[in-house]
Each structure stands twice: as C-alpha cells, then as structure tokens.
Coordinates of C-alpha atoms in Angstrom, one line a residue:
Chain J
M205 CA -13.7 9.8 36.2
G206 CA -11.9 12.5 38.0
H207 CA -10.2 13.8 34.9
P208 CA -11.5 16.3 32.5
A209 CA -12.1 15.0 29.0
V210 CA -9.3 15.8 26.6
D211 CA -9.8 16.2 22.9
P212 CA -6.6 14.9 21.2
R213 CA -7.0 17.1 18.2
E214 CA -7.3 20.3 20.3
F215 CA -4.4 19.0 22.4
L216 CA -2.3 18.5 19.4
D217 CA -3.1 21.9 18.0
G218 CA -2.1 23.4 21.3
L219 CA 1.2 21.6 21.1
R220 CA 1.8 22.9 17.6
D221 CA 1.0 26.4 18.8
R222 CA 3.4 26.1 21.7
Y223 CA 6.2 24.9 19.6
R224 CA 5.5 27.1 16.6
E225 CA 8.7 29.1 17.2
L226 CA 11.3 26.5 18.1
Q227 CA 14.3 27.6 20.2
W228 CA 17.6 25.9 20.1
E229 CA 21.1 26.8 21.5
P230 CA 24.3 24.9 22.2
L231 CA 24.7 23.5 25.7
P232 CA 26.7 25.8 28.0
P233 CA 29.9 24.1 29.2
D234 CA 29.3 22.5 32.6
T235 CA 31.3 23.7 35.5
A236 CA 33.7 21.0 36.8
R237 CA 32.3 19.2 39.8
H238 CA 34.4 19.3 43.0
Y239 CA 36.0 16.1 44.0
E240 CA 34.2 14.4 46.7
E241 CA 36.2 12.2 49.0
H242 CA 34.9 8.8 49.6
E243 CA 36.2 6.2 51.9
Q244 CA 37.7 3.2 50.2
T245 CA 36.3 -0.1 51.3
R246 CA 38.9 -2.5 50.0
S247 CA 41.2 -4.6 52.1
R248 CA 44.2 -2.9 53.8
A249 CA 45.7 -6.2 55.0
A250 CA 49.0 -5.8 53.2
L251 CA 49.5 -2.3 54.5
A252 CA 48.6 -3.3 58.0
Y253 CA 51.2 -6.1 57.9
L254 CA 53.8 -3.5 56.9
H255 CA 52.8 -1.3 59.8
E256 CA 53.1 -4.1 62.3
H257 CA 56.3 -5.7 61.1
W258 CA 58.5 -2.8 59.9
A259 CA 60.5 -2.7 63.2
L260 CA 63.2 -5.4 62.9
P261 CA 65.3 -6.3 66.0
D262 CA 68.3 -4.0 66.6
R263 CA 69.8 -5.8 69.6
F264 CA 70.6 -9.4 70.6
D265 CA 68.0 -11.3 72.6
P266 CA 69.9 -13.4 75.2
E267 CA 66.9 -15.6 75.8
S268 CA 67.0 -16.9 72.3
G269 CA 70.5 -18.5 72.8
A270 CA 71.2 -22.0 74.3
G271 CA 72.3 -22.4 77.9
G272 CA 75.7 -23.4 79.3
P273 CA 79.1 -22.6 77.9
R274 CA 77.9 -22.8 74.4
G275 CA 75.2 -20.3 75.2
A276 CA 77.7 -17.9 76.8
V277 CA 79.9 -18.0 73.8
L278 CA 76.9 -17.4 71.4
G279 CA 75.7 -14.5 73.6
L280 CA 79.1 -12.9 73.6
F281 CA 79.3 -13.1 69.8
G282 CA 75.7 -12.0 69.4
R283 CA 76.1 -8.9 71.5
L284 CA 79.4 -8.1 69.8
T285 CA 77.8 -8.4 66.4
Y286 CA 74.8 -6.2 67.2
R287 CA 77.1 -3.6 68.8
V288 CA 79.2 -3.5 65.6
L289 CA 76.2 -3.5 63.3
G290 CA 73.9 -1.3 65.5
P291 CA 74.2 2.0 63.6
R292 CA 73.5 0.3 60.3
L293 CA 70.5 -1.6 61.7
R294 CA 69.0 1.6 63.2
E295 CA 69.5 3.3 59.8
E296 CA 67.7 0.4 58.1
R297 CA 64.9 0.7 60.6
E298 CA 64.5 4.4 59.8
L299 CA 64.5 3.6 56.1
L300 CA 61.9 0.9 56.5
A301 CA 59.7 3.2 58.6
H302 CA 59.9 5.8 55.8
M303 CA 59.1 3.3 53.1
V304 CA 56.0 2.1 55.0
R305 CA 54.9 5.7 55.3
V306 CA 55.4 6.2 51.6
C307 CA 53.4 3.1 50.8
A308 CA 50.6 4.3 53.0
A309 CA 50.6 7.7 51.3
L310 CA 50.7 6.1 47.8
E311 CA 47.7 4.0 48.6
G312 CA 45.8 7.0 49.7
R313 CA 46.8 8.8 46.5
C314 CA 45.7 5.8 44.4
D315 CA 42.3 5.8 46.1
E316 CA 41.9 9.5 45.3
L317 CA 42.9 9.0 41.7
T318 CA 40.5 6.1 41.3
Q319 CA 37.7 8.1 42.7
R320 CA 38.6 11.0 40.4
I321 CA 38.7 8.7 37.3
Q322 CA 35.3 7.3 38.2
Q323 CA 33.9 10.8 38.7
L324 CA 35.4 11.9 35.3
N325 CA 34.0 8.9 33.6
Q326 CA 30.5 9.7 34.9
D327 CA 30.9 13.4 34.0
V328 CA 31.9 12.4 30.4
T329 CA 28.9 10.1 30.1
D330 CA 26.5 12.7 31.5
R331 CA 27.8 15.2 29.2
Q332 CA 27.5 12.9 26.2
V333 CA 23.9 12.1 27.1
A334 CA 23.1 15.8 27.5
E335 CA 24.9 16.6 24.2
A336 CA 23.0 13.8 22.4
R337 CA 19.7 15.1 23.7
N338 CA 20.6 18.6 22.6
L339 CA 21.5 17.4 19.2
A340 CA 18.2 15.6 19.0
D341 CA 16.6 18.9 19.7
L342 CA 18.7 20.5 17.0
S343 CA 17.7 17.8 14.5
V344 CA 14.1 18.5 15.2
W345 CA 14.7 22.2 15.0
L346 CA 16.5 21.9 11.6
H347 CA 13.8 19.5 10.4
R348 CA 11.1 22.1 11.1
Q349 CA 13.1 25.1 9.9
P350 CA 12.7 24.7 6.1
W351 CA 9.0 24.2 6.6
A352 CA 8.7 27.4 8.7
D353 CA 10.8 29.3 6.2
A354 CA 8.7 28.1 3.3
A355 CA 5.6 29.1 5.2
R356 CA 7.0 32.5 5.9
R357 CA 8.0 33.0 2.3
G358 CA 4.6 31.9 1.2
G359 CA 2.9 34.3 3.6
E360 CA 5.1 37.2 2.4
S361 CA 4.5 36.5 -1.3
V362 CA 0.7 36.4 -0.7
A363 CA 0.9 39.6 1.3
E364 CA 3.0 41.3 -1.4
G365 CA 0.7 40.2 -4.2
G366 CA -2.6 40.7 -2.4
P367 CA -4.8 43.8 -2.4
G368 CA -4.4 44.5 1.3
P369 CA -1.7 46.6 3.0
T370 CA 1.6 45.0 3.6
A371 CA 3.5 45.2 6.8
Chain F
M64 CA -19.8 -26.3 18.4
T65 CA -23.2 -24.6 18.8
A66 CA -24.6 -24.9 15.3
G67 CA -28.0 -23.3 14.8
T68 CA -30.7 -24.4 12.4
G69 CA -32.4 -22.8 9.5
D70 CA -35.9 -21.6 9.4
G71 CA -37.1 -25.1 8.9
G72 CA -35.6 -26.2 12.1
S73 CA -34.2 -29.4 10.9
S74 CA -31.1 -28.7 8.7
P75 CA -28.3 -26.8 10.2
R76 CA -27.3 -23.4 9.0
V77 CA -24.3 -23.5 6.7
A78 CA -22.0 -20.5 6.3
V79 CA -19.0 -20.4 4.0
V80 CA -15.9 -18.3 4.5
M81 CA -13.8 -17.8 1.4
T82 CA -10.3 -16.6 2.1
P83 CA -7.2 -16.7 -0.1
H84 CA -5.1 -17.5 3.0
W85 CA -6.4 -19.4 6.1
E86 CA -3.5 -19.8 8.4
S87 CA -2.0 -16.4 8.2
A88 CA -0.4 -14.7 11.1
S89 CA -1.3 -11.2 9.8
E90 CA -4.1 -9.1 11.2
E91 CA -6.2 -10.0 8.2
G92 CA -5.7 -13.7 8.8
W93 CA -6.5 -13.3 12.5
I94 CA -9.7 -11.3 12.1
T95 CA -10.9 -13.7 9.4
R96 CA -10.6 -16.6 11.8
Q97 CA -12.4 -14.6 14.5
V98 CA -15.3 -13.9 12.1
A99 CA -15.5 -17.6 11.2
G100 CA -15.5 -18.4 14.9
A101 CA -18.3 -15.9 15.5
L102 CA -20.3 -17.6 12.7
A103 CA -19.7 -21.0 14.3
T104 CA -21.9 -20.0 17.2
V105 CA -24.9 -20.4 15.0
A106 CA -23.9 -22.3 11.9
D107 CA -21.7 -25.0 10.5
V108 CA -18.8 -23.0 9.1
H109 CA -17.0 -24.2 6.0
V110 CA -13.8 -22.5 5.0
V111 CA -12.8 -22.5 1.4
T112 CA -9.3 -21.6 0.3
P113 CA -7.2 -22.1 -2.8
E114 CA -4.3 -23.1 -0.6
G115 CA -2.9 -26.7 -0.3
T116 CA -0.8 -28.9 -2.5
S117 CA -3.8 -31.0 -3.3
A118 CA -7.6 -30.7 -3.0
G119 CA -9.1 -32.1 0.1
V120 CA -11.4 -31.6 3.1
S121 CA -10.2 -31.6 6.7
T122 CA -11.3 -30.4 10.1
D123 CA -9.7 -27.4 11.8
S124 CA -11.1 -26.8 15.3
V125 CA -14.8 -26.1 14.8
F126 CA -14.4 -25.5 11.1
T127 CA -14.5 -27.7 8.0
L128 CA -11.6 -26.7 5.8
H129 CA -11.9 -27.1 2.0
R130 CA -8.5 -26.8 0.3
L131 CA -8.8 -26.4 -3.4
G132 CA -5.1 -27.2 -4.0
T133 CA -4.7 -24.4 -6.5
P134 CA -2.7 -21.8 -4.4
I135 CA -2.4 -18.3 -5.7
D136 CA 1.0 -17.4 -7.1
P137 CA 2.7 -15.0 -4.5
V138 CA 4.1 -13.0 -7.4
S139 CA 0.5 -12.2 -8.6
E140 CA -0.4 -10.9 -5.1
I141 CA 2.8 -8.9 -4.8
S142 CA 2.1 -7.3 -8.2
R143 CA -1.5 -6.5 -7.1
D144 CA -0.3 -5.0 -3.8
L145 CA 2.3 -2.9 -5.6
L146 CA -0.2 -1.7 -8.1
L147 CA -2.6 -0.7 -5.3
E148 CA 0.0 1.0 -3.3
G149 CA 1.0 3.0 -6.3
M150 CA -2.6 4.0 -7.0
V151 CA -3.2 5.0 -3.4
G152 CA -1.1 8.1 -4.0
T153 CA -2.8 8.9 -7.3
A154 CA -5.6 11.5 -7.1
S155 CA -7.6 9.9 -9.9
V156 CA -7.3 7.1 -12.5
G157 CA -8.7 7.8 -15.9
L158 CA -11.3 5.5 -17.4
A159 CA -9.0 4.7 -20.3
S160 CA -6.4 3.3 -18.0
A161 CA -8.9 1.7 -15.6
S162 CA -9.6 -1.5 -17.6
G163 CA -5.9 -2.1 -18.2
L164 CA -5.1 -1.6 -14.5
V165 CA -7.9 -4.0 -13.5
A166 CA -6.7 -6.7 -15.8
L167 CA -3.2 -6.1 -14.5
S168 CA -4.3 -6.2 -10.9
T169 CA -6.3 -9.5 -11.2
R170 CA -3.8 -11.4 -13.4
G171 CA -3.3 -14.8 -11.8
L172 CA -5.7 -14.2 -9.0
L173 CA -9.0 -15.5 -10.6
A174 CA -8.2 -19.0 -11.9
P175 CA -7.2 -20.5 -8.5
W176 CA -10.8 -20.1 -7.3
D177 CA -12.3 -22.0 -10.2
G178 CA -12.9 -25.1 -8.1
A179 CA -14.9 -23.2 -5.4
A180 CA -18.2 -23.1 -7.3
G181 CA -18.5 -26.8 -7.0
V182 CA -17.9 -26.7 -3.3
L183 CA -20.5 -24.1 -2.9
A184 CA -23.0 -26.0 -4.9
A185 CA -22.5 -29.0 -2.6
L186 CA -22.9 -27.0 0.6
S187 CA -25.7 -24.7 -0.4
P188 CA -24.7 -22.1 2.2
E189 CA -27.1 -19.6 3.7
V190 CA -24.4 -17.0 3.7
V191 CA -21.1 -16.6 2.0
V192 CA -18.4 -14.4 3.6
I193 CA -15.7 -13.3 1.2
A194 CA -12.6 -12.2 3.0
G195 CA -10.9 -9.3 1.2
T196 CA -12.0 -6.6 -1.2
D197 CA -9.3 -8.0 -3.6
T198 CA -10.7 -11.6 -3.6
L199 CA -12.3 -11.2 -7.0
G200 CA -11.9 -14.8 -7.9
A201 CA -14.2 -15.8 -5.0
R202 CA -16.9 -13.5 -6.2
R203 CA -16.7 -15.0 -9.6
A204 CA -17.0 -18.5 -8.1
V205 CA -20.1 -17.4 -6.1
D206 CA -21.8 -16.0 -9.2
R207 CA -21.1 -19.2 -11.0
Y208 CA -22.8 -21.1 -8.1
D209 CA -25.7 -18.7 -7.7
P210 CA -25.8 -15.1 -8.8
T211 CA -28.3 -14.3 -6.1
A212 CA -26.4 -15.9 -3.2
H213 CA -26.2 -14.0 0.1
V214 CA -22.7 -12.5 0.0
V215 CA -21.1 -10.6 2.9
L216 CA -17.8 -9.0 2.3
L217 CA -15.2 -8.9 5.1
A218 CA -13.3 -5.9 3.7
L219 CA -9.8 -6.4 5.2
D220 CA -8.9 -3.2 3.4
G221 CA -5.5 -2.4 4.7
H222 CA -4.1 -0.8 1.6
R223 CA -5.4 2.7 2.3
S224 CA -3.7 4.9 4.8
H225 CA -5.7 7.2 7.0
G226 CA -7.7 9.7 5.0
A227 CA -6.4 8.4 1.6
H228 CA -8.7 7.1 -1.1
R229 CA -7.9 3.9 -2.7
G230 CA -8.7 4.7 -6.3
D231 CA -8.9 1.1 -7.6
G232 CA -9.5 2.0 -11.2
G233 CA -13.3 2.3 -11.3
D234 CA -16.3 0.3 -10.3
G235 CA -16.8 -1.8 -13.4
P236 CA -17.2 -5.6 -13.5
G237 CA -14.2 -7.4 -12.0
T238 CA -13.1 -4.5 -9.8
S239 CA -13.0 -4.3 -6.0
G240 CA -15.9 -1.8 -6.2
D241 CA -17.9 -4.3 -8.0
L242 CA -17.3 -6.8 -5.3
V243 CA -18.5 -4.3 -2.7
T244 CA -21.8 -3.5 -4.5
R245 CA -22.4 -7.2 -5.1
S246 CA -22.4 -7.8 -1.4
R247 CA -25.4 -7.4 0.9
S248 CA -23.3 -6.0 3.6
V249 CA -19.6 -5.1 4.2
L250 CA -17.9 -5.9 7.5
V251 CA -15.1 -3.5 8.5
V252 CA -13.0 -3.6 11.6
T253 CA -12.4 0.1 12.0
E254 CA -14.3 3.2 11.0
D255 CA -11.4 4.4 8.9
E256 CA -11.6 1.2 6.9
G257 CA -15.2 1.8 6.1
M258 CA -14.6 5.2 4.8
G259 CA -13.7 5.5 1.2
L260 CA -14.4 1.8 0.4
P261 CA -14.4 1.3 -3.4
G262 CA -17.7 1.1 -5.2
D263 CA -19.7 3.8 -3.2
P264 CA -21.5 1.3 -0.9
A265 CA -23.7 4.1 0.6
G266 CA -25.0 5.1 -2.8
T267 CA -25.8 1.5 -3.8
G268 CA -27.6 0.5 -0.6
V269 CA -24.8 -1.8 0.8
V270 CA -24.7 -1.7 4.5
V271 CA -21.3 -1.2 6.0
R272 CA -21.0 -2.5 9.6
R273 CA -18.1 -2.0 11.9
I274 CA -17.4 -5.2 13.9
G275 CA -14.3 -4.3 15.9
A276 CA -12.4 -7.2 17.2
P277 CA -12.4 -9.5 20.3
L278 CA -9.5 -8.4 22.4
S279 CA -8.7 -8.4 26.1
A280 CA -6.1 -7.3 28.5
S281 CA -4.6 -10.3 30.2
P282 CA -4.5 -9.8 34.0
S283 CA -1.3 -11.8 34.2
A284 CA 0.6 -9.1 32.3
R285 CA 0.2 -6.8 35.3
T286 CA 1.5 -9.2 37.8
E287 CA 5.2 -8.7 37.2
P288 CA 7.1 -6.1 35.0
N289 CA 9.7 -7.0 32.4
T290 CA 13.1 -7.5 34.0
W291 CA 15.1 -5.2 31.6
V292 CA 13.0 -2.1 32.2
G293 CA 11.1 -2.9 35.3
D294 CA 8.6 -0.5 36.8
T295 CA 10.3 2.6 35.7
G296 CA 7.7 4.5 33.8
Y297 CA 9.5 3.8 30.5
I298 CA 8.7 4.7 26.9
L299 CA 7.9 1.6 24.9
V300 CA 8.8 2.0 21.2
L301 CA 7.6 -0.7 18.7
T302 CA 9.6 -0.6 15.4
D303 CA 9.2 -3.9 13.6
V304 CA 12.6 -3.4 12.1
A305 CA 16.1 -4.7 12.9
E306 CA 18.3 -2.8 15.4
E307 CA 20.8 -1.9 12.7
A308 CA 18.3 -1.1 10.1
D309 CA 18.7 2.2 8.2
N310 CA 15.1 3.3 7.6
E311 CA 12.5 5.6 9.0
P312 CA 11.3 3.6 12.0
A313 CA 14.9 2.9 13.1
A314 CA 15.8 6.6 12.8
L315 CA 12.8 7.7 14.8
A316 CA 13.6 5.1 17.5
R317 CA 17.1 6.5 17.7
L318 CA 15.7 10.0 17.9
L319 CA 13.5 9.1 20.8
R320 CA 16.2 7.3 22.9
L321 CA 18.5 10.3 22.4
R322 CA 15.8 12.9 23.1
F323 CA 14.6 11.2 26.2
P324 CA 17.6 10.0 28.1
D325 CA 16.0 10.1 31.5
P326 CA 12.9 7.9 31.4
P327 CA 14.1 4.5 30.2
V328 CA 13.2 3.9 26.6
G329 CA 12.5 0.2 25.7
I330 CA 12.8 -0.4 21.9
V331 CA 11.3 -3.5 20.4
H332 CA 13.3 -4.4 17.4
S333 CA 12.6 -7.4 15.2
D334 CA 15.9 -9.0 16.4
A335 CA 16.4 -7.6 19.9
F336 CA 14.9 -5.6 22.8
C337 CA 17.0 -2.7 23.8
A338 CA 16.5 -0.8 27.1
W339 CA 18.2 2.6 26.9
H340 CA 18.7 4.8 30.0
R341 CA 21.0 7.8 30.3
G342 CA 23.1 6.7 27.3
R343 CA 23.6 3.2 28.4
V344 CA 21.9 0.2 26.8
T345 CA 20.8 -3.2 28.1
R346 CA 20.1 -5.7 25.4
G347 CA 17.7 -8.6 25.6
W348 CA 16.4 -11.1 23.2
A349 CA 13.7 -10.4 20.7
V350 CA 10.1 -10.0 21.9
E351 CA 8.4 -12.8 20.1
R352 CA 5.5 -13.9 22.4
T353 CA 2.4 -11.8 22.6
S354 CA 2.4 -12.3 26.4
D355 CA 5.8 -10.6 26.6
L356 CA 4.7 -7.7 24.5
H357 CA 1.6 -7.3 26.7
R358 CA 3.7 -7.3 29.8
L359 CA 5.8 -4.5 28.3
M360 CA 2.7 -2.5 27.4
A361 CA 1.0 -3.0 30.7
W362 CA 3.9 -1.3 32.6
A363 CA 4.9 1.3 30.0
R364 CA 4.2 5.0 30.4
V365 CA 3.4 5.5 26.7
T366 CA 3.5 3.2 23.7
V367 CA 4.9 4.5 20.5
D368 CA 4.0 2.3 17.6
L369 CA 6.0 3.4 14.6
R370 CA 4.5 0.7 12.3
P371 CA 0.9 -0.1 13.5
G372 CA -0.8 -3.0 11.9
R373 CA -2.2 -1.9 8.5
L374 CA -5.7 -3.3 9.1
F375 CA -6.7 -2.2 12.5
A376 CA -3.4 -1.5 14.5
R377 CA -4.1 -4.3 17.0
R378 CA -1.1 -3.5 19.2
C379 CA -2.5 0.0 19.7
V380 CA -5.8 -1.4 21.0
D381 CA -3.9 -3.8 23.2
S382 CA -1.9 -0.9 24.7
L383 CA -5.1 1.1 25.3
L384 CA -6.7 -1.9 27.0
F385 CA -3.8 -1.8 29.5
G386 CA -4.4 1.9 30.0
T387 CA -1.2 3.0 28.2
P388 CA -1.7 5.9 25.8
I389 CA -0.4 5.6 22.3
V390 CA 1.6 7.7 19.8
V391 CA 1.2 6.7 16.2
P392 CA 2.0 8.0 12.7
A393 CA -0.7 10.3 11.4
D394 CA -1.2 8.2 8.2
S395 CA -1.7 4.9 10.0
R396 CA -4.7 2.9 11.1
G397 CA -3.6 3.6 14.7
R398 CA -4.7 7.2 14.4
E399 CA -8.4 6.2 14.7
H400 CA -7.7 4.8 18.1
A401 CA -5.8 7.9 19.1
E402 CA -8.3 10.4 17.6
R403 CA -11.7 8.8 17.9
G404 CA -10.8 6.8 20.9
R405 CA -9.1 9.7 22.5
G406 CA -6.4 7.4 23.6
G407 CA -3.3 9.2 22.4
L408 CA -1.7 11.4 19.8
W409 CA -0.4 11.2 16.3
F410 CA 2.5 12.8 14.5
S411 CA 3.4 13.9 11.0
D412 CA 7.1 14.6 11.4
P413 CA 9.9 13.8 13.9
A414 CA 9.3 17.1 15.8
E415 CA 5.7 16.3 16.5
L416 CA 6.7 12.8 17.6
T417 CA 9.0 14.3 20.3
W418 CA 6.3 16.8 21.4
C419 CA 3.6 14.1 21.6
V420 CA 5.8 11.8 23.7
D421 CA 6.9 14.7 25.9
A422 CA 3.3 15.7 26.5
L423 CA 2.2 12.2 27.4
L424 CA 4.9 11.9 30.0
D425 CA 3.1 14.6 31.9
T426 CA 1.0 13.0 34.6
R427 CA -2.2 14.9 34.0
A428 CA -2.2 14.4 30.2
H429 CA -1.2 10.8 30.6
D430 CA -3.9 9.9 33.1
A431 CA -6.6 11.6 31.0
F432 CA -5.6 9.9 27.8
A433 CA -5.2 6.6 29.6
L434 CA -8.7 6.6 31.0
Q435 CA -10.3 7.7 27.7
G436 CA -8.3 5.2 25.7
R437 CA -9.2 2.3 28.0
A438 CA -12.8 3.2 28.0
Y439 CA -12.9 3.3 24.2
A440 CA -10.9 0.0 23.8
E441 CA -13.1 -1.8 26.3
E442 CA -16.3 -0.5 24.7
E443 CA -15.4 -1.3 21.1
Y444 CA -12.9 -4.1 21.3
G445 CA -13.1 -5.6 24.8
S446 CA -16.1 -7.9 24.5
T447 CA -16.2 -11.2 22.6
D448 CA -20.0 -11.4 23.0
A449 CA -20.5 -8.0 21.5
F450 CA -18.2 -8.9 18.6
V451 CA -20.1 -12.1 17.9
D452 CA -23.4 -10.1 17.9
R453 CA -22.0 -7.6 15.5
V454 CA -20.7 -10.2 13.1
L455 CA -24.0 -12.1 13.2
A456 CA -26.0 -8.9 12.7
G457 CA -23.7 -8.0 9.8
C458 CA -24.3 -11.4 8.2
G459 CA -28.0 -11.2 8.7
L460 CA -28.0 -14.2 11.1
P461 CA -30.0 -14.3 14.3
A462 CA -27.9 -14.3 17.5
V463 CA -28.2 -17.2 19.9
D464 CA -28.6 -16.5 23.6
V465 CA -25.8 -18.8 24.8
R466 CA -27.1 -18.5 28.4
H467 CA -30.5 -19.6 27.3
V468 CA -29.1 -22.6 25.3
A469 CA -26.9 -23.6 28.2
G470 CA -29.9 -23.4 30.6

C-alpha cells in the first residue's frame, strides 16, 4: 500500500503523551506592517480634464471677431478689455493652476488613505482570527487543567499514604 | 423478484419481517428494509407492522405489506426509550425492581401486535425476522402462532453507547433478553452492537452474526466539489443541530472553526451549511440530499461526525468509502469504524478533538488512515452480494447463485 499500518489506539496514546503538558500563552502583539504603495486603477478622467482645461484665455483672439467695420470695433474693444483685465486674468490662471495641483495631491492622498484603511481592516481581521484561535487553545488548556490537577493531587495522596518513599 | 422454493420444490419460501415501523428514515428503518430486500432474493417476503389507520394488505416494491391498523402509541415508545437510556448508565438493576421496570418498559407496546398471530398462521412462514430487541409484542404474537417457529432477531440495538452495557432489567419472560434467547440467531450490523446483547446469547447457544450493510461510494460525488468549499482540503463537521443551537455539538463545531482558521471548515447544521475560512463565513442552504453530503465527504480532508448514527454510524462508513478519515465521539457507534476499521480517531473531550483533527491534517497520518479506512469499509460494507449472503446465512436460508439463475 506504500504506507505503514497505523494502529489508531497507539496513535491516540501517542497524541495524549505529546499533549500531556499543555502549554498556553497570550499572543505577542504583532508589529505593525509597513504601508505598501499600490497603484490605483480607478478612472482619472475628471482630473485629466482639469489638467487639460485649467488655462483659460488671457488675451483677445482677433480671429474670433467678425470682419469689416463691425469687426474692427469689436477687436478694439476686445483688446482694450483684455488689456484692462489682464493682470486679474493672469492671477486667476495662477489660482486655477494651484487648485488643479491641490486636487491632484488630494486624490493621491485619498488613494493612500484608502489603501491604508484596507490594510488596517485586514490586519484587524487577521488579528481577530489569531486571537480566536489562541482563545480556543486556552479553552482546551483550561478544560484539561482541572483534570491534570486532580490527577496530580491523586498521585500525591497515594504517594503520601503509600509504603514507598515519597519524592 | 427471485423467490426461491422450499425443500419440496413447489411452494415458494415465505419469510416474514415484523417491524414496529416500516417506512422509517432512521438507520434502523433503513437496515430493516435492506434485510427484507436480501430475503426477497430467495423468498416471498411479507412485512407485518402495527402501523396504519386500518388493517389491510398492500404491495410495496417486492414486499407484501400487512398493516395491522393498531399503531403503537408514540408516548409508550418514548417512555421505553427514556427508561432504557436511564438504565444504560446504571451499573446493575436489582431483581426486585426488574419486574417493575419490565412492566413499565412494555406498557402499551404489546397489545398493538395482537393481530399478527393470525397473519402468521395464514402465511406459515419458514422464517420470522423480528426487527428490534424491544419488539416484545412481535415475539408474543409468534409464540401464539407457533412456539417452535424459526425466529431470527434483527437486533437494531442502538440504545447502548460504545462499551456500555444495557442492563435491561433481567432475562426473565417478557424482557429483551428473553427475546434474544428465543431466537435461533441474532443479526447485528456492527461488532459493538453484538457485544453485551441482553440475555447472554453466547451462553444460551444463540448465534450472533454481523451482517454489515450494503453501502457504496458514488463515483459521481468525485466529479465536482461543492461550490462553497471547493477543493480546498477542508474539515467537514457534521452536527445535526441548528446553527444557533446551544448544546455540545454546536459548541464543539464552534471550537473547531475557531481553532482551525486556515483550512476551511465546512459545518453541516440542520438548518444551514456554513463554510468558515480565516474568520469569515459563507452560508449556504441546508444539506438535505444524501448525494450532496457524499460530495462534501468525497472532497473533505477529514470528516468530524459529532453525532454519528446510533445504530451503525452510517455517515462514518460513507466517509471511509470515499477515503476520508473520521473523528468521532469515543462513546459512539462510529468508534468501531475508527478503531477496528483503523479509519480514524475518537475523542473523549474537546482537547482530544482538536488533537485528533490536527493530527489527521498531517499528510502522512491522513493517507495512512484513509487507506486503512477505505479498505475496511469496502471489505465489510461495500458489497451488496456479500451482505445478502450474510443475511441469508444468518437466517438459515440457502443463498441463490444469481449468475447461475440468470444463465
């Protein structure tokens, strides 16, 4: 058969001998795991739009106006308007550029925090499972302990009352 | 049906099976039907039962069913079972109390069989099989029909746990021991069942024969694993109690799924199947079909049966036939399959339960017990032909060579 015959009674006696002195101790606290950076795979379309469209026009486009005298008048007023509002428009452009950078940084931070929460959730679950297993060991240990104590007390009383030398 | 003929060669052999319950889903009911089926290979089998709302005769497969229409009051059976369970834990029962206990244990169980004597007289059976050592009313009916009739007792003695003696209050008339000694032979399913039968059958010349059971491992169970636990080397735990129950099997199942978080633990509750792995649970519907249970057994690493069947722990044999070692309570009928069949281990307390399961997860121990257990189960339970031969031999009927008849 390829396997040596096993006598279950002898096997069980061997198990009882091996576990005669049960050992149990609380679990040591786990060391915190280092955060591992993972790439986020979700869509970045909104952020991409911001990156592409944050630069608003800061000067008048003469091609957009109509031709003829009407176009000349519109171009004159357009250039005048942009010249007057130019500094404000450039400030707004800088502001928008910074807001887009902040959005990108916030998204990166959110990704990190999401990963961190998932990691913590898994850590807590793993710890709970390990604690439960250890408590199961404790329950077994406690279950056996009164029996072991009683056997020891029985052995001692026999030794004390018997004719032989006592340890 | 392949009914044989008597010595004269003209009239067919007639066998009667007397059972208090015919269509029972219990192990006792199942094995009674299997024995009747084995007898049907050589005889016309008539089943006599007190069940039914009115007396009548009908056909059930290859059997002729005689319902007496005088069903036994369930309260009487419960009272008897409680009395027997109470006496199992008693070292001895004094003679003074024995007669009182016997009267108490048979109250309401004898009268329902009164109509059976007439049925027997009409059939003139060659052999009468009485199902159950507690079926004293059937014995009384047989004696009324013919005190010398050939009686075979199908013990169905599931009251005793492993190694415990039944102590049924003596061997006087009207006791289970009396029914044993009245029989020419006693059929038992397991060796454990045959030990400590009431009435000292060995001392009175009654032959006790172990018949086993006709079981087989369905090849279809190995074709595809259960979807909730898959092919993960899981521990299969059979509890027979509800998931939220607050009793010993439920507590032991909880201990196992906490103690073994890494291999998945599939727990079969009466109301759900729970697959636990690393603290998380996947719930499925209750395992009700035998084929589903067999599929779970076929792919499990070890089967822990916390409540084996009280007659012969059928699920343990099924598991061994699939090559899955078993872990069972030390005081159960499953222990014989683990100990004599060398197919697993047994436990006396929760600590031993965890050691046994842990030990059988080891590949070397697992493989050794799996091979030994399967060889034992196939040898003693895996052949229908061998079962039929053993039953016929136990009943003193000649076996029929089916191949010869077919040819």
